[in-house]
Amino acid sequence: MSFRFPWSASGIDKFATKNADLLILVGRILLAWVFVGSAYGALTNFSGSVGYFRSLNVPAPVLFTTFTVALEIVMSACLILGIGTRYCAIVMFLFVLSATAIGHRYWEYPAGAQQIGQYNHFLKNITIMGGALLIFVTGAGRFSLDRRLAR
């Protein structure tokens, strides 16, 4: 017995190929949205963000929070505009890897709601790192300042 898709696999391939640049743009924007939301949340509750980093024993939590928010804003802008996209993808990967190691060590929490929440953040971050690798490989696509400036 062979498995058959209810749709044409070649049709899906054609759609992806024909719309690749638009889909890469949408993917960049969706990936950036995580950082836009995080930066906005940190800016609107700066003391809460500092307190969270303080609870993690991060040195200089005010400076750390400021740097984190600034980096999230820069990464968001670079992804959305498609400028320095591959460099941004590398920075994003390393940033999220660090954030995961510092802030989402779910195995250190007792079983229950907190551990589940931290595990979900851990999984989200692993997914973002996968997206960063995909953007690194594909580049920004046609709808980007990278492409426009390369002319």
PDB file of C-alpha atoms in Angstrom:
ATOM      1  CA  MET A   1       0.000   0.000   0.000  1.00  0.00           C
ATOM      2  CA  SER A   2       1.427   3.378  -0.917  1.00  0.00           C
ATOM      3  CA  PHE A   3       0.549   6.665   0.696  1.00  0.00           C
ATOM      4  CA  ARG A   4      -0.884   9.312  -1.599  1.00  0.00           C
ATOM      5  CA  PHE A   5      -1.352  12.969  -0.868  1.00  0.00           C
ATOM      6  CA  PRO A   6      -4.837  14.305  -1.585  1.00  0.00           C
ATOM      7  CA  TRP A   7      -3.101  17.113  -3.477  1.00  0.00           C
ATOM      8  CA  SER A   8      -0.362  17.131  -6.042  1.00  0.00           C
ATOM      9  CA  ALA A   9       3.084  17.242  -4.424  1.00  0.00           C
ATOM     10  CA  SER A  10       4.386  18.861  -7.595  1.00  0.00           C
ATOM     11  CA  GLY A  11       1.681  21.527  -7.230  1.00  0.00           C
ATOM     12  CA  ILE A  12       2.932  22.304  -3.724  1.00  0.00           C
ATOM     13  CA  ASP A  13       6.496  22.480  -5.046  1.00  0.00           C
ATOM     14  CA  LYS A  14       5.417  24.833  -7.831  1.00  0.00           C
ATOM     15  CA  PHE A  15       3.561  27.068  -5.374  1.00  0.00           C
ATOM     16  CA  ALA A  16       6.578  27.225  -3.043  1.00  0.00           C
ATOM     17  CA  THR A  17       8.992  27.935  -5.874  1.00  0.00           C
ATOM     18  CA  LYS A  18       6.771  30.540  -7.534  1.00  0.00           C
ATOM     19  CA  ASN A  19       6.136  32.372  -4.247  1.00  0.00           C
ATOM     20  CA  ALA A  20       9.485  31.783  -2.531  1.00  0.00           C
ATOM     21  CA  ASP A  21      10.474  35.436  -2.188  1.00  0.00           C
ATOM     22  CA  LEU A  22       7.097  36.440  -0.759  1.00  0.00           C
ATOM     23  CA  LEU A  23       7.095  33.451   1.614  1.00  0.00           C
ATOM     24  CA  ILE A  24      10.624  34.276   2.791  1.00  0.00           C
ATOM     25  CA  LEU A  25       9.476  37.852   3.502  1.00  0.00           C
ATOM     26  CA  VAL A  26       6.467  36.579   5.470  1.00  0.00           C
ATOM     27  CA  GLY A  27       8.735  34.143   7.335  1.00  0.00           C
ATOM     28  CA  ARG A  28      11.169  36.937   8.220  1.00  0.00           C
ATOM     29  CA  ILE A  29       8.336  39.119   9.512  1.00  0.00           C
ATOM     30  CA  LEU A  30       6.828  36.289  11.571  1.00  0.00           C
ATOM     31  CA  LEU A  31      10.225  35.450  13.048  1.00  0.00           C
ATOM     32  CA  ALA A  32      10.867  39.115  13.838  1.00  0.00           C
ATOM     33  CA  TRP A  33       7.494  39.414  15.548  1.00  0.00           C
ATOM     34  CA  VAL A  34       8.767  37.316  18.467  1.00  0.00           C
ATOM     35  CA  PHE A  35      11.487  39.892  19.118  1.00  0.00           C
ATOM     36  CA  VAL A  36       9.184  42.881  18.544  1.00  0.00           C
ATOM     37  CA  GLY A  37       6.798  41.487  21.144  1.00  0.00           C
ATOM     38  CA  SER A  38       9.563  40.652  23.592  1.00  0.00           C
ATOM     39  CA  ALA A  39      11.172  44.097  23.283  1.00  0.00           C
ATOM     40  CA  TYR A  40       7.792  45.804  23.667  1.00  0.00           C
ATOM     41  CA  GLY A  41       7.027  43.765  26.775  1.00  0.00           C
ATOM     42  CA  ALA A  42      10.420  44.562  28.289  1.00  0.00           C
ATOM     43  CA  LEU A  43      10.061  48.263  27.525  1.00  0.00           C
ATOM     44  CA  THR A  44       6.564  48.525  28.968  1.00  0.00           C
ATOM     45  CA  ASN A  45       7.574  46.595  32.097  1.00  0.00           C
ATOM     46  CA  PHE A  46      11.263  47.387  32.330  1.00  0.00           C
ATOM     47  CA  SER A  47      11.425  46.903  36.102  1.00  0.00           C
ATOM     48  CA  GLY A  48       9.761  43.495  35.753  1.00  0.00           C
ATOM     49  CA  SER A  49      12.309  42.465  33.132  1.00  0.00           C
ATOM     50  CA  VAL A  50      15.172  43.666  35.317  1.00  0.00           C
ATOM     51  CA  GLY A  51      13.659  41.752  38.229  1.00  0.00           C
ATOM     52  CA  TYR A  52      13.467  38.582  36.152  1.00  0.00           C
ATOM     53  CA  PHE A  53      17.134  38.865  35.161  1.00  0.00           C
ATOM     54  CA  ARG A  54      18.027  39.674  38.749  1.00  0.00           C
ATOM     55  CA  SER A  55      16.244  36.458  39.844  1.00  0.00           C
ATOM     56  CA  LEU A  56      18.456  34.562  37.390  1.00  0.00           C
ATOM     57  CA  ASN A  57      21.545  36.115  39.009  1.00  0.00           C
ATOM     58  CA  VAL A  58      22.544  37.853  35.789  1.00  0.00           C
ATOM     59  CA  PRO A  59      25.303  40.394  36.508  1.00  0.00           C
ATOM     60  CA  ALA A  60      24.294  44.045  35.979  1.00  0.00           C
ATOM     61  CA  PRO A  61      20.617  43.219  35.283  1.00  0.00           C
ATOM     62  CA  VAL A  62      19.714  46.794  34.249  1.00  0.00           C
ATOM     63  CA  LEU A  63      22.519  46.894  31.685  1.00  0.00           C
ATOM     64  CA  PHE A  64      21.693  43.334  30.593  1.00  0.00           C
ATOM     65  CA  THR A  65      18.019  44.233  30.094  1.00  0.00           C
ATOM     66  CA  THR A  66      18.920  47.386  28.162  1.00  0.00           C
ATOM     67  CA  PHE A  67      21.309  45.470  25.903  1.00  0.00           C
ATOM     68  CA  THR A  68      18.766  42.691  25.359  1.00  0.00           C
ATOM     69  CA  VAL A  69      15.982  45.106  24.367  1.00  0.00           C
ATOM     70  CA  ALA A  70      18.296  47.027  22.020  1.00  0.00           C
ATOM     71  CA  LEU A  71      19.450  43.808  20.374  1.00  0.00           C
ATOM     72  CA  GLU A  72      15.866  42.588  19.958  1.00  0.00           C
ATOM     73  CA  ILE A  73      14.920  45.877  18.275  1.00  0.00           C
ATOM     74  CA  VAL A  74      17.916  45.762  15.926  1.00  0.00           C
ATOM     75  CA  MET A  75      17.316  42.102  15.043  1.00  0.00           C
ATOM     76  CA  SER A  76      13.631  42.817  14.372  1.00  0.00           C
ATOM     77  CA  ALA A  77      14.412  45.740  12.088  1.00  0.00           C
ATOM     78  CA  CYS A  78      17.100  43.814  10.208  1.00  0.00           C
ATOM     79  CA  LEU A  79      14.798  40.840   9.673  1.00  0.00           C
ATOM     80  CA  ILE A  80      11.794  42.875   8.586  1.00  0.00           C
ATOM     81  CA  LEU A  81      13.800  45.107   6.253  1.00  0.00           C
ATOM     82  CA  GLY A  82      16.052  42.289   5.089  1.00  0.00           C
ATOM     83  CA  ILE A  83      19.295  44.107   5.739  1.00  0.00           C
ATOM     84  CA  GLY A  84      22.380  42.202   6.853  1.00  0.00           C
ATOM     85  CA  THR A  85      20.020  39.258   6.979  1.00  0.00           C
ATOM     86  CA  ARG A  86      22.523  36.422   7.144  1.00  0.00           C
ATOM     87  CA  TYR A  87      24.542  38.222   9.819  1.00  0.00           C
ATOM     88  CA  CYS A  88      21.319  38.903  11.680  1.00  0.00           C
ATOM     89  CA  ALA A  89      20.442  35.198  11.489  1.00  0.00           C
ATOM     90  CA  ILE A  90      23.770  34.265  13.088  1.00  0.00           C
ATOM     91  CA  VAL A  91      23.331  36.868  15.839  1.00  0.00           C
ATOM     92  CA  MET A  92      19.748  35.715  16.374  1.00  0.00           C
ATOM     93  CA  PHE A  93      20.815  32.084  16.680  1.00  0.00           C
ATOM     94  CA  LEU A  94      23.499  32.945  19.248  1.00  0.00           C
ATOM     95  CA  PHE A  95      21.206  35.350  21.124  1.00  0.00           C
ATOM     96  CA  VAL A  96      18.435  32.765  21.450  1.00  0.00           C
ATOM     97  CA  LEU A  97      20.905  30.020  22.350  1.00  0.00           C
ATOM     98  CA  SER A  98      22.225  32.258  25.157  1.00  0.00           C
ATOM     99  CA  ALA A  99      18.719  33.237  26.279  1.00  0.00           C
ATOM    100  CA  THR A 100      17.758  29.584  26.423  1.00  0.00           C
ATOM    101  CA  ALA A 101      20.836  28.654  28.461  1.00  0.00           C
ATOM    102  CA  ILE A 102      20.341  31.573  30.862  1.00  0.00           C
ATOM    103  CA  GLY A 103      16.591  31.808  31.239  1.00  0.00           C
ATOM    104  CA  HIS A 104      14.842  28.603  30.265  1.00  0.00           C
ATOM    105  CA  ARG A 105      16.560  25.759  32.106  1.00  0.00           C
ATOM    106  CA  TYR A 106      13.274  23.947  32.650  1.00  0.00           C
ATOM    107  CA  TRP A 107      14.987  20.966  34.273  1.00  0.00           C
ATOM    108  CA  GLU A 108      15.858  23.151  37.279  1.00  0.00           C
ATOM    109  CA  TYR A 109      12.177  23.760  38.102  1.00  0.00           C
ATOM    110  CA  PRO A 110      10.004  21.435  40.162  1.00  0.00           C
ATOM    111  CA  ALA A 111       7.472  19.378  38.222  1.00  0.00           C
ATOM    112  CA  GLY A 112       4.343  21.384  37.588  1.00  0.00           C
ATOM    113  CA  ALA A 113       3.165  24.568  35.924  1.00  0.00           C
ATOM    114  CA  GLN A 114       6.482  26.462  36.159  1.00  0.00           C
ATOM    115  CA  GLN A 115       8.437  23.609  34.628  1.00  0.00           C
ATOM    116  CA  ILE A 116       5.894  23.203  31.838  1.00  0.00           C
ATOM    117  CA  GLY A 117       6.009  26.948  31.122  1.00  0.00           C
ATOM    118  CA  GLN A 118       9.805  26.959  30.992  1.00  0.00           C
ATOM    119  CA  TYR A 119       9.788  23.832  28.820  1.00  0.00           C
ATOM    120  CA  ASN A 120       7.430  25.573  26.376  1.00  0.00           C
ATOM    121  CA  HIS A 121       9.791  28.579  26.254  1.00  0.00           C
ATOM    122  CA  PHE A 122      12.687  26.173  25.687  1.00  0.00           C
ATOM    123  CA  LEU A 123      10.857  24.547  22.757  1.00  0.00           C
ATOM    124  CA  LYS A 124       9.890  27.953  21.323  1.00  0.00           C
ATOM    125  CA  ASN A 125      13.528  28.997  21.431  1.00  0.00           C
ATOM    126  CA  ILE A 126      14.677  25.804  19.728  1.00  0.00           C
ATOM    127  CA  THR A 127      12.142  26.562  16.990  1.00  0.00           C
ATOM    128  CA  ILE A 128      13.384  30.149  16.630  1.00  0.00           C
ATOM    129  CA  MET A 129      16.939  28.822  16.297  1.00  0.00           C
ATOM    130  CA  GLY A 130      15.713  26.561  13.479  1.00  0.00           C
ATOM    131  CA  GLY A 131      14.128  29.575  11.785  1.00  0.00           C
ATOM    132  CA  ALA A 132      17.374  31.511  12.164  1.00  0.00           C
ATOM    133  CA  LEU A 133      19.260  28.694  10.446  1.00  0.00           C
ATOM    134  CA  LEU A 134      16.744  28.638   7.602  1.00  0.00           C
ATOM    135  CA  ILE A 135      17.061  32.406   7.114  1.00  0.00           C
ATOM    136  CA  PHE A 136      20.847  32.032   7.207  1.00  0.00           C
ATOM    137  CA  VAL A 137      20.674  29.457   4.398  1.00  0.00           C
ATOM    138  CA  THR A 138      18.020  31.121   2.226  1.00  0.00           C
ATOM    139  CA  GLY A 139      19.085  34.718   2.751  1.00  0.00           C
ATOM    140  CA  ALA A 140      16.613  37.572   2.674  1.00  0.00           C
ATOM    141  CA  GLY A 141      15.025  36.868  -0.695  1.00  0.00           C
ATOM    142  CA  ARG A 142      14.055  39.373  -3.364  1.00  0.00           C
ATOM    143  CA  PHE A 143      11.965  41.625  -1.111  1.00  0.00           C
ATOM    144  CA  SER A 144      14.834  42.943   0.968  1.00  0.00           C
ATOM    145  CA  LEU A 145      17.304  45.760   1.276  1.00  0.00           C
ATOM    146  CA  ASP A 146      20.078  43.162   0.934  1.00  0.00           C
ATOM    147  CA  ARG A 147      18.890  42.427  -2.607  1.00  0.00           C
ATOM    148  CA  ARG A 148      18.310  46.083  -3.447  1.00  0.00           C
ATOM    149  CA  LEU A 149      21.740  47.158  -2.207  1.00  0.00           C
ATOM    150  CA  ALA A 150      23.466  44.317  -4.097  1.00  0.00           C
ATOM    151  CA  ARG A 151      22.463  45.806  -7.472  1.00  0.00           C
TER     152      ARG A 151
END
